[in-house]
Each structure stands twice: as structure tokens, then as C-alpha cells.
mmCIF file of C-alpha atoms in Angstrom:
data_model
loop_
_atom_site.group_PDB
_atom_site.id
_atom_site.type_symbol
_atom_site.label_atom_id
_atom_site.label_comp_id
_atom_site.label_asym_id
_atom_site.label_seq_id
_atom_site.Cartn_x
_atom_site.Cartn_y
_atom_site.Cartn_z
ATOM 1 C CA MET S 1 -9.970 70.418 32.959
ATOM 2 C CA VAL S 2 -13.763 70.110 32.980
ATOM 3 C CA PHE S 3 -15.687 73.143 31.773
ATOM 4 C CA LYS S 4 -19.455 73.530 31.933
ATOM 5 C CA MET S 5 -20.540 73.877 28.350
ATOM 6 C CA GLU S 6 -24.319 73.919 28.276
ATOM 7 C CA ASP S 7 -27.487 72.379 29.705
ATOM 8 C CA ALA S 8 -27.471 68.629 30.187
ATOM 9 C CA LYS S 9 -30.312 68.182 27.684
ATOM 10 C CA ASP S 10 -28.356 70.048 24.990
ATOM 11 C CA VAL S 11 -25.263 67.971 25.716
ATOM 12 C CA TRP S 12 -27.199 64.697 25.387
ATOM 13 C CA ASP S 13 -28.986 65.854 22.215
ATOM 14 C CA LYS S 14 -25.726 66.781 20.552
ATOM 15 C CA ARG S 15 -24.064 63.619 21.767
ATOM 16 C CA HIS S 16 -26.863 61.658 20.117
ATOM 17 C CA GLN S 17 -26.323 63.549 16.852
ATOM 18 C CA GLU S 18 -22.576 62.973 16.990
ATOM 19 C CA THR S 19 -23.078 59.276 17.746
ATOM 20 C CA GLU S 20 -25.338 58.955 14.718
ATOM 21 C CA VAL S 21 -22.678 60.564 12.510
ATOM 22 C CA ALA S 22 -19.960 58.261 13.824
ATOM 23 C CA HIS S 23 -22.100 55.091 13.727
ATOM 24 C CA THR S 24 -23.291 55.842 10.206
ATOM 25 C CA SER S 25 -19.685 56.110 9.066
ATOM 26 C CA VAL S 26 -18.764 52.874 10.865
ATOM 27 C CA GLU S 27 -21.698 50.977 9.355
ATOM 28 C CA LYS S 28 -20.818 52.173 5.847
ATOM 29 C CA PHE S 29 -17.242 51.087 6.357
ATOM 30 C CA GLN S 30 -18.232 47.672 7.695
ATOM 31 C CA ARG S 31 -20.680 47.082 4.824
ATOM 32 C CA SER S 32 -18.091 48.058 2.248
ATOM 33 C CA LYS S 33 -15.528 45.847 3.994
ATOM 34 C CA SER S 34 -17.947 42.913 4.047
ATOM 35 C CA ASN S 35 -18.876 43.394 0.393
ATOM 36 C CA GLY S 36 -15.257 43.646 -0.605
ATOM 37 C CA LEU S 37 -14.389 40.392 1.139
ATOM 38 C CA SER S 38 -17.411 38.500 -0.227
ATOM 39 C CA LYS S 39 -16.621 39.531 -3.794
ATOM 40 C CA ARG S 40 -12.992 38.505 -3.587
ATOM 41 C CA ARG S 41 -12.297 35.329 -5.496
ATOM 42 C CA PRO S 42 -9.461 32.948 -4.710
ATOM 43 C CA LYS S 43 -6.555 33.301 -7.116
ATOM 44 C CA GLN S 44 -3.348 31.441 -7.600
ATOM 45 C CA GLY S 45 0.250 32.501 -6.987
ATOM 46 C CA SER S 46 1.287 36.140 -7.367
ATOM 47 C CA ALA S 47 -2.157 37.154 -8.613
ATOM 48 C CA ASN S 48 -3.595 36.195 -5.230
ATOM 49 C CA MET S 49 -0.965 38.319 -3.476
ATOM 50 C CA ILE S 50 -1.737 41.333 -5.691
ATOM 51 C CA ASP S 51 -5.451 40.988 -4.985
ATOM 52 C CA SER S 52 -4.757 40.746 -1.260
ATOM 53 C CA ASP S 53 -2.553 43.842 -1.358
ATOM 54 C CA LYS S 54 -5.247 45.802 -3.180
ATOM 55 C CA THR S 55 -7.839 44.754 -0.643
ATOM 56 C CA ARG S 56 -5.638 45.776 2.276
ATOM 57 C CA SER S 57 -4.916 49.089 0.583
ATOM 58 C CA ARG S 58 -8.626 49.794 0.109
ATOM 59 C CA MET S 59 -9.351 48.851 3.713
ATOM 60 C CA ALA S 60 -6.528 51.056 4.997
ATOM 61 C CA LYS S 61 -7.839 53.959 2.937
ATOM 62 C CA ARG S 62 -11.335 53.524 4.367
ATOM 63 C CA GLU S 63 -9.957 53.333 7.885
ATOM 64 C CA ARG S 64 -8.060 56.596 7.330
ATOM 65 C CA ILE S 65 -11.245 58.257 6.109
ATOM 66 C CA LEU S 66 -13.101 57.065 9.191
ATOM 67 C CA THR S 67 -10.301 58.096 11.533
ATOM 68 C CA ASN S 68 -10.125 61.552 9.968
ATOM 69 C CA LEU S 69 -13.763 62.331 10.653
ATOM 70 C CA GLN S 70 -13.760 66.128 10.689
ATOM 71 C CA LEU S 71 -14.415 67.659 14.091
ATOM 72 C CA SER S 72 -15.775 70.719 12.325
ATOM 73 C CA SER S 73 -18.744 68.608 11.164
ATOM 74 C CA LEU S 74 -19.927 67.992 14.740
ATOM 75 C CA PRO S 75 -22.907 70.094 15.893
ATOM 76 C CA GLY S 76 -22.002 72.963 18.222
ATOM 77 C CA ILE S 77 -18.243 72.407 17.940
ATOM 78 C CA ALA S 78 -17.418 76.151 17.735
ATOM 79 C CA THR S 79 -19.230 76.872 20.995
ATOM 80 C CA PHE S 80 -17.679 73.763 22.580
ATOM 81 C CA THR S 81 -14.169 74.892 21.598
ATOM 82 C CA ASP S 82 -14.719 78.528 22.615
ATOM 83 C CA ARG S 83 -15.818 77.450 26.070
ATOM 84 C CA ALA S 84 -12.888 75.092 26.510
ATOM 85 C CA VAL S 85 -10.517 77.973 25.737
ATOM 86 C CA ILE S 86 -12.427 80.311 28.054
ATOM 87 C CA GLY S 87 -12.113 77.679 30.781
ATOM 88 C CA MET S 88 -8.327 77.887 30.556
ATOM 89 C CA LEU S 89 -8.330 81.695 30.475
ATOM 90 C CA LYS S 90 -10.665 81.861 33.465
ATOM 91 C CA THR S 91 -8.313 79.530 35.312
ATOM 92 C CA PHE S 92 -5.491 81.976 34.582
ATOM 93 C CA ALA S 93 -7.605 84.841 35.957
ATOM 94 C CA GLY S 94 -8.694 82.771 38.957
ATOM 95 C CA ILE S 95 -5.108 82.001 39.976
ATOM 96 C CA HIS S 96 -4.317 85.712 40.187
ATOM 97 C CA ARG S 97 -7.620 86.488 41.903
ATOM 98 C CA ASP S 98 -7.457 83.822 44.624
ATOM 99 C CA GLU S 99 -6.383 85.231 47.983
ATOM 100 C CA THR S 100 -4.749 82.000 49.160
ATOM 101 C CA LEU S 101 -2.646 81.516 46.038
ATOM 102 C CA ARG S 102 -1.917 85.191 45.609
ATOM 103 C CA LYS S 103 -0.814 86.161 49.098
ATOM 104 C CA ARG S 104 -0.813 83.411 51.707
ATOM 105 C CA TRP S 105 1.254 80.951 49.688
ATOM 106 C CA ARG S 106 3.657 83.738 48.744
ATOM 107 C CA ASP S 107 4.285 84.501 52.431
ATOM 108 C CA ASP S 108 4.376 80.868 53.621
ATOM 109 C CA ILE S 109 7.873 80.238 54.956
ATOM 110 C CA ARG S 110 7.563 76.534 54.143
ATOM 111 C CA LEU S 111 7.463 77.446 50.450
ATOM 112 C CA THR S 112 9.749 80.491 50.418
ATOM 113 C CA TYR S 113 12.551 79.249 52.694
ATOM 114 C CA GLY S 114 15.776 79.155 50.721
ATOM 115 C CA VAL S 115 14.203 80.136 47.410
ATOM 116 C CA GLY S 116 12.886 83.642 48.068
ATOM 117 C CA SER S 117 9.522 84.874 46.846
ATOM 118 C CA PHE S 118 7.124 82.135 45.755
ATOM 119 C CA HIS S 119 4.195 82.585 43.411
ATOM 120 C CA VAL S 120 1.921 80.247 41.467
ATOM 121 C CA GLU S 121 1.880 80.280 37.667
ATOM 122 C CA MET S 122 0.371 77.939 35.095
ATOM 123 C CA ILE S 123 1.008 77.375 31.399
ATOM 124 C CA PHE S 124 -1.470 75.839 28.970
ATOM 125 C CA GLY S 125 -1.239 73.958 25.687
ATOM 126 C CA MET S 126 -4.295 73.010 23.658
ATOM 127 C CA ASN S 127 -4.980 70.798 20.649
ATOM 128 C CA ALA S 128 -8.071 69.102 19.184
ATOM 129 C CA GLY S 129 -8.465 65.482 18.115
ATOM 130 C CA TRP S 130 -9.205 61.969 19.296
ATOM 131 C CA ALA S 131 -7.663 60.150 22.257
ATOM 132 C CA VAL S 132 -7.825 56.721 23.876
ATOM 133 C CA GLU S 133 -8.746 56.840 27.549
ATOM 134 C CA GLY S 134 -7.475 54.202 29.949
ATOM 135 C CA ALA S 135 -6.689 53.583 33.606
ATOM 136 C CA VAL S 136 -3.116 53.261 34.877
ATOM 137 C CA GLY S 137 -1.770 52.644 38.357
ATOM 138 C CA SER S 138 -2.120 49.967 40.992
ATOM 139 C CA ASP S 139 -4.639 48.630 43.489
ATOM 140 C CA TYR S 140 -3.838 51.600 45.714
ATOM 141 C CA LYS S 141 -4.005 54.428 43.205
ATOM 142 C CA ILE S 142 -5.542 54.577 39.730
ATOM 143 C CA ASP S 143 -5.434 57.540 37.375
ATOM 144 C CA ALA S 144 -6.950 58.158 33.977
ATOM 145 C CA THR S 145 -4.556 58.616 31.083
ATOM 146 C CA TYR S 146 -5.115 59.717 27.501
ATOM 147 C CA LEU S 147 -3.010 58.490 24.597
ATOM 148 C CA SER S 148 -2.901 59.707 20.992
ATOM 149 C CA PRO S 149 -0.814 61.885 18.654
ATOM 150 C CA HIS S 150 -3.245 64.721 19.418
ATOM 151 C CA VAL S 151 -2.498 64.506 23.140
ATOM 152 C CA ASN S 152 1.204 64.614 22.317
ATOM 153 C CA MET S 153 0.607 67.734 20.230
ATOM 154 C CA ALA S 154 -1.132 69.444 23.166
ATOM 155 C CA SER S 155 1.894 68.588 25.294
ATOM 156 C CA ARG S 156 4.197 70.109 22.674
ATOM 157 C CA MET S 157 2.094 73.283 22.687
ATOM 158 C CA MET S 158 2.378 73.542 26.460
ATOM 159 C CA SER S 159 6.152 73.072 26.392
ATOM 160 C CA ALA S 160 6.545 75.676 23.636
ATOM 161 C CA THR S 161 4.971 78.371 25.816
ATOM 162 C CA ARG S 162 8.370 78.638 27.536
ATOM 163 C CA GLN S 163 10.122 79.369 24.244
ATOM 164 C CA TYR S 164 7.698 82.140 23.314
ATOM 165 C CA LYS S 165 7.226 83.413 26.893
ATOM 166 C CA VAL S 166 3.428 83.197 26.702
ATOM 167 C CA THR S 167 0.828 81.699 29.015
ATOM 168 C CA ILE S 168 -1.150 79.663 26.503
ATOM 169 C CA LEU S 169 -0.574 78.198 23.035
ATOM 170 C CA PHE S 170 -3.142 76.762 20.628
ATOM 171 C CA SER S 171 -2.579 74.507 17.665
ATOM 172 C CA GLN S 172 -4.027 75.302 14.256
ATOM 173 C CA ALA S 173 -6.637 72.592 14.852
ATOM 174 C CA ILE S 174 -8.059 74.583 17.778
ATOM 175 C CA GLU S 175 -8.075 77.895 15.912
ATOM 176 C CA GLU S 176 -9.972 76.378 12.988
ATOM 177 C CA LEU S 177 -12.765 75.154 15.299
ATOM 178 C CA MET S 178 -13.343 78.429 17.136
ATOM 179 C CA SER S 179 -15.944 81.076 16.383
ATOM 180 C CA ASP S 180 -15.064 84.125 14.288
ATOM 181 C CA GLN S 181 -15.293 86.382 17.353
ATOM 182 C CA ALA S 182 -12.791 84.210 19.217
ATOM 183 C CA ARG S 183 -10.397 83.921 16.275
ATOM 184 C CA ALA S 184 -10.225 87.695 16.076
ATOM 185 C CA LYS S 185 -8.659 87.745 19.570
ATOM 186 C CA LEU S 186 -5.967 85.154 18.853
ATOM 187 C CA ARG S 187 -2.494 85.999 17.566
ATOM 188 C CA HIS S 188 -0.712 83.855 15.001
ATOM 189 C CA ILE S 189 2.844 83.927 16.358
ATOM 190 C CA ASP S 190 4.695 81.373 14.229
ATOM 191 C CA THR S 191 4.447 78.453 11.800
ATOM 192 C CA VAL S 192 6.234 75.323 12.978
ATOM 193 C CA THR S 193 6.681 71.588 12.979
ATOM 194 C CA VAL S 194 6.987 69.782 16.305
ATOM 195 C CA LYS S 195 9.035 66.781 17.376
ATOM 196 C CA GLY S 196 7.509 63.574 16.100
ATOM 197 C CA SER S 197 5.524 65.291 13.329
ATOM 198 C CA SER S 198 6.349 66.661 9.874
ATOM 199 C CA VAL S 199 3.090 68.597 9.593
ATOM 200 C CA GLN S 200 3.489 72.361 9.228
ATOM 201 C CA GLN S 201 1.002 74.274 11.337
ATOM 202 C CA ARG S 202 0.347 77.776 12.558
ATOM 203 C CA ILE S 203 0.399 78.268 16.307
ATOM 204 C CA PHE S 204 -1.577 80.906 18.189
ATOM 205 C CA THR S 205 -1.730 82.575 21.573
ATOM 206 C CA TYR S 206 -4.255 84.620 23.493
ATOM 207 C CA ASP S 207 -2.246 87.478 24.966
ATOM 208 C CA ALA S 208 -2.761 87.202 28.720
ATOM 209 C CA ARG S 209 -0.940 89.310 31.296
ATOM 210 C CA HIS S 210 -1.744 89.564 34.989
ATOM 211 C CA GLU S 211 0.586 92.411 36.006
ATOM 212 C CA GLY S 212 -1.430 95.586 36.375
ATOM 213 C CA VAL S 213 -4.771 93.770 36.197
ATOM 214 C CA ASP S 214 -7.148 93.948 39.150
ATOM 215 C CA PHE S 215 -8.851 90.573 38.689
ATOM 216 C CA PHE S 216 -10.202 90.863 42.230
ATOM 217 C CA LEU S 217 -12.705 93.480 41.031
ATOM 218 C CA PHE S 218 -14.180 91.091 38.464
ATOM 219 C CA ASN S 219 -14.958 88.224 40.831
ATOM 220 C CA ARG S 220 -18.527 86.874 40.620
ATOM 221 C CA PRO S 221 -20.560 84.443 42.709
ATOM 222 C CA ASP S 222 -20.672 80.873 41.378
ATOM 223 C CA GLU S 223 -24.401 81.239 40.698
ATOM 224 C CA GLN S 224 -23.783 84.242 38.456
ATOM 225 C CA ALA S 225 -20.968 82.436 36.641
ATOM 226 C CA ASP S 226 -23.274 79.446 36.026
ATOM 227 C CA MET S 227 -25.985 81.734 34.710
ATOM 228 C CA ASP S 228 -23.539 83.447 32.351
ATOM 229 C CA SER S 229 -22.430 80.026 31.134
ATOM 230 C CA GLU S 230 -25.992 78.988 30.358
ATOM 231 C CA MET S 231 -26.547 82.229 28.427
ATOM 232 C CA TYR S 232 -23.298 81.874 26.491
ATOM 233 C CA SER S 233 -22.808 84.092 23.462
ATOM 234 C CA ALA S 234 -19.709 84.504 21.300
ATOM 235 C CA ASN S 235 -19.900 88.215 22.118
ATOM 236 C CA ILE S 236 -18.362 87.328 25.485
ATOM 237 C CA TRP S 237 -14.948 87.801 23.839
ATOM 238 C CA ASN S 238 -15.736 91.520 23.598
ATOM 239 C CA THR S 239 -17.602 92.040 26.872
ATOM 240 C CA ASP S 240 -16.119 89.794 29.595
ATOM 241 C CA GLN S 241 -14.008 91.888 31.968
ATOM 242 C CA ASP S 242 -11.433 89.171 32.679
ATOM 243 C CA LEU S 243 -10.825 88.507 28.989
ATOM 244 C CA ARG S 244 -10.595 92.202 28.156
ATOM 245 C CA GLN S 245 -8.329 93.207 31.026
ATOM 246 C CA MET S 246 -5.750 90.467 30.511
ATOM 247 C CA ARG S 247 -5.309 91.828 26.952
ATOM 248 C CA GLN S 248 -5.259 95.522 27.907
ATOM 249 C CA HIS S 249 -1.545 95.793 27.095
ATOM 250 C CA ILE S 250 -2.201 94.924 23.414
ATOM 251 C CA SER S 251 -2.570 98.009 21.208
ATOM 252 C CA ALA S 252 -3.598 98.244 17.552
ATOM 253 C CA GLU S 253 -0.200 99.767 16.759
ATOM 254 C CA PHE S 254 1.571 96.790 18.301
ATOM 255 C CA GLU S 255 -0.617 94.271 16.449
ATOM 256 C CA ASP S 256 -0.008 95.963 13.094
ATOM 257 C CA GLU S 257 3.762 96.054 13.621
ATOM 258 C CA PHE S 258 3.931 92.431 14.774
ATOM 259 C CA ILE S 259 1.909 91.214 11.772
ATOM 260 C CA LEU S 260 4.289 93.018 9.422
ATOM 261 C CA GLY S 261 7.260 91.410 11.155
ATOM 262 C CA ARG S 262 5.772 87.922 11.301
ATOM 263 C CA ASN S 263 4.716 87.975 7.642
ATOM 264 C CA ALA S 264 8.157 89.182 6.535
ATOM 265 C CA TYR S 265 9.786 86.466 8.673
ATOM 266 C CA LEU S 266 7.640 83.712 7.145
ATOM 267 C CA ALA S 267 8.267 85.088 3.630
ATOM 268 C CA GLY S 268 12.038 84.963 4.185
ATOM 269 C CA ASN S 269 12.585 88.740 4.304
ATOM 270 C CA TRP S 270 14.393 88.510 7.599
ATOM 271 C CA ASP S 271 16.055 91.929 7.644
ATOM 272 C CA ALA S 272 12.684 93.711 7.418
ATOM 273 C CA ALA S 273 11.177 91.159 9.795
ATOM 274 C CA PHE S 274 13.760 91.915 12.462
ATOM 275 C CA ARG S 275 13.117 95.670 12.218
ATOM 276 C CA HIS S 276 9.340 95.279 12.526
ATOM 277 C CA LEU S 277 9.570 92.762 15.388
ATOM 278 C CA GLU S 278 12.028 94.984 17.243
ATOM 279 C CA LYS S 279 9.638 97.911 16.823
ATOM 280 C CA ALA S 280 6.702 95.781 18.043
ATOM 281 C CA ASP S 281 8.696 94.812 21.132
ATOM 282 C CA GLU S 282 9.507 98.472 21.833
ATOM 283 C CA ILE S 283 5.827 99.412 21.520
ATOM 284 C CA MET S 284 4.941 96.707 24.032
ATOM 285 C CA VAL S 285 7.522 97.979 26.534
ATOM 286 C CA GLU S 286 6.325 101.574 26.161
ATOM 287 C CA THR S 287 2.682 100.544 26.621
ATOM 288 C CA ILE S 288 3.429 98.545 29.762
ATOM 289 C CA ILE S 289 5.455 101.354 31.350
ATOM 290 C CA GLU S 290 3.248 104.270 30.334
ATOM 291 C CA SER S 291 0.032 102.498 31.338
ATOM 292 C CA GLY S 292 1.355 101.376 34.706
ATOM 293 C CA TYR S 293 1.273 97.628 34.020
ATOM 294 C CA LEU S 294 4.812 97.135 35.330
ATOM 295 C CA GLY S 295 5.400 95.075 38.457
ATOM 296 C CA SER S 296 2.011 95.229 40.191
ATOM 297 C CA SER S 297 -0.466 92.432 39.624
ATOM 298 C CA GLY S 298 -3.277 94.626 40.870
ATOM 299 C CA ASN S 299 -5.948 92.960 42.994
ATOM 300 C CA GLY S 300 -6.130 96.017 45.208
ATOM 301 C CA ASP S 301 -3.091 95.128 47.333
ATOM 302 C CA GLU S 302 0.128 97.132 46.979
ATOM 303 C CA SER S 303 2.019 94.417 48.891
ATOM 304 C CA ASP S 304 1.473 92.157 45.888
ATOM 305 C CA VAL S 305 4.110 94.002 43.859
ATOM 306 C CA GLU S 306 6.605 91.547 42.429
ATOM 307 C CA ASP S 307 10.320 92.174 42.058
ATOM 308 C CA ASP S 308 10.962 93.871 38.714
ATOM 309 C CA SER S 309 13.448 91.151 37.821
ATOM 310 C CA GLN S 310 10.573 88.653 37.741
ATOM 311 C CA SER S 311 8.476 90.753 35.388
ATOM 312 C CA GLU S 312 9.736 90.383 31.843
ATOM 313 C CA LEU S 313 8.989 93.411 29.748
ATOM 314 C CA GLY S 314 8.319 93.321 26.057
ATOM 315 C CA ASP S 315 6.703 90.738 23.824
ATOM 316 C CA GLY S 316 7.796 87.121 24.179
ATOM 317 C CA PRO S 317 6.919 85.970 20.626
ATOM 318 C CA SER S 318 8.715 88.966 19.083
ATOM 319 C CA LYS S 319 11.812 88.253 21.155
ATOM 320 C CA ALA S 320 11.678 84.545 20.247
ATOM 321 C CA LEU S 321 11.458 85.232 16.510
ATOM 322 C CA MET S 322 14.238 87.827 16.682
ATOM 323 C CA ALA S 323 16.469 85.383 18.569
ATOM 324 C CA TYR S 324 15.835 82.715 15.920
ATOM 325 C CA ILE S 325 16.567 85.153 13.085
ATOM 326 C CA LYS S 326 19.858 86.208 14.702
ATOM 327 C CA ARG S 327 20.846 82.600 15.376
ATOM 328 C CA GLU S 328 19.923 81.083 12.001
ATOM 329 C CA GLY S 329 20.150 84.085 9.659
ATOM 330 C CA LEU S 330 23.017 84.785 7.293
ATOM 331 C CA ARG S 331 24.783 88.127 6.887
ATOM 332 C CA ASP S 332 24.911 89.627 3.400
ATOM 333 C CA ARG S 333 26.333 93.154 3.143
ATOM 334 C CA GLY S 334 25.112 93.976 6.614
ATOM 335 C CA ARG S 335 21.627 92.578 6.027
ATOM 336 C CA LEU S 336 20.027 89.550 7.659
ATOM 337 C CA VAL S 337 19.135 86.927 5.075
ATOM 338 C CA ALA S 338 17.128 83.737 5.550
ATOM 339 C CA PRO S 339 18.890 80.429 4.772
ATOM 340 C CA LYS S 340 18.430 79.156 1.218
ATOM 341 C CA ALA S 341 16.480 76.163 2.519
ATOM 342 C CA TRP S 342 14.004 78.364 4.395
ATOM 343 C CA GLY S 343 10.472 77.122 3.701
ATOM 344 C CA GLY S 344 8.385 79.511 5.777
ATOM 345 C CA TYR S 345 8.371 77.419 8.955
ATOM 346 C CA ARG S 346 10.766 76.185 11.598
ATOM 347 C CA PRO S 347 11.008 73.076 13.773
ATOM 348 C CA LEU S 348 10.403 73.370 17.500
ATOM 349 C CA THR S 349 13.334 71.636 19.093
ATOM 350 C CA SER S 350 11.960 70.928 22.568
ATOM 351 C CA LYS S 351 9.256 68.483 23.633
#
């Protein structure tokens, strides 16, 4: 996804600053590498091997330092990250605002024949880090591909949305780069390790629901959207109609109850965690029903009401944590107890 972040001049100025940071680090590393090699004296036998091992170790350490250049040190990274996240959330809103996707595709017999009602959905996973870009394909078709552990992590985040029944998942790396206003809107839903990594990290979602939201009312001309982008302010998280309406089913009571449940779950107090998470899920169901967010996706068209069986009530993360507690928890005198090896995180089993 490409998201307009700021004026071209600002982009080039910040790119120049970032290049200077990276090149300065590279030059320091190369000078230290050159000095280290020039000072090395030839030795005999095992002493020579020890010296060589030490040199390689120092070089590997310097390479790790260079590779782990902190993204948070780059100028404007909070705004950059906020806008990337907003780009995904606006895509979510746009899908449920677009007349072709919302109605015409749903009624197209070529798509619905044999499978019933058809509707378009997207899930998103997001991570921050470096990647190697390259071209793959043939003489007839070439695509860009991106390879790195950070790309794999983004893929894991996207896959995990199905487990938690959410639209979008962010890694801890993304959350740490965002502005304070944006962080306040995210929900820490679990602490996990993913396949291929032993690193424990918190994962977050932005609660986005389209049922009961009239995104059609919030449509703006492209010129207005471009102008709003150029005048970006972190306060957009509190004022933008799309961002506010997709979270309208989240109440303060629900957030408080979920936090109590999540914290008890991570601390290993699973019996209390289950009670709080169950209560949070009940609050979500009540809010959706009482506020009229059930079934209809809004957009000013009553024919756009989905079958109730397709609209899952309740809170996906709460249900996922409760299911894990019931599956992995032990019973002690009628109480749910965490396993003795519980360390405050769990592995995600799917890629």
C-alpha cells in the first residue's frame, strides 16, 4: 500500500537526513573495520586462530549494531507510522463505502452462484523494520517482492487476525513508533511469540467494525482528502469521522473490563481473567444490540443488511483468550489455573 505522507520537499529533506544517519554509521563501521584489520599482526598456530576469532566477533558485533539502527531515531517517524496505519484504516472504510464493492458485487450472479451472498472483506497485518526489495517473475510478468524477518512478522500478524477475529493487527514495533494520540486508540490484546521467532512481543489492534456504520456519509472528494493529508495533525485520531465511527461500539466500561481480564491472564490468574473477559464479551454484545449495530452495515441502504449468521457478536480477542484458557488451563477445586510453566505469553501456532 502507498499512502501519501507529506509534501515532496519534506519527504526529500527527511530522506536526506536519514541517509546522513545511515551513511555516518556505515562510514564509522568501515573505518573501524579497516583500522582493526591494519592493526592485526600475523601470529603463529592457535594464537593466530584466536586473534582471527576475536576479529570476526568484533566485526559481527559492529554489523549487528549497524543492522539494529533504531527506527525511532529517524526524523518524523511517528507521523510516518501514524499515516501508514491510517492508510489501512481508510482502506477498510473505503471498502464498505464503495458502491461497486458493497452492492453490485454482492448481487453479481457470477460471484454468488453456488456460494450464496458474496461480500468483500480485507484483513491487515503490520510490522516495522528493514526489507530487501527485488524483482521476481519472467520476461512476461515481473513483480516486486520484499524479503526479511520483518516482512515475515507482518505476515504472521495478518494471519493471526483470524484467530482473534479482528480486522487489523499491529506488532509491538509499530505501536512503539506511533504518536501518543494514536497509541491511546490501540488495544493490547495479547503477548505472544510467533513461528520462527522466540521474541516475546505485545500485539495490538484498532477496533474496527463496519456493521451499523454509515461510511457513505463520510465520503469526501479526493481534493479534500489530499488537503487533509497535507494538514495532518495527530488530533485526527479524535476528530476523523471514519476513525471514530468504526470504534463506536467500544465503551469505557468494556475497555476497563477487558484490561482487567487481559492483565489477570498475563499474570497467570486465569480464573479471574476468565470472569473479566466473559464480562467484557457480554458488554460488547449488549452494546451492539442496544445501539443498533447488529446486522446492518449502514451506508443508507436497508438492502445491505447481512444475514445475522455472518455477523459475529461479541469481542473476538476476549473469545480467543477465553478459548485458550479453557483449552490450556488446569482445574483446581473448580478454579481455572494457569500451567506451572506459564510465562506470561503464548505461542501463536499458525503462520
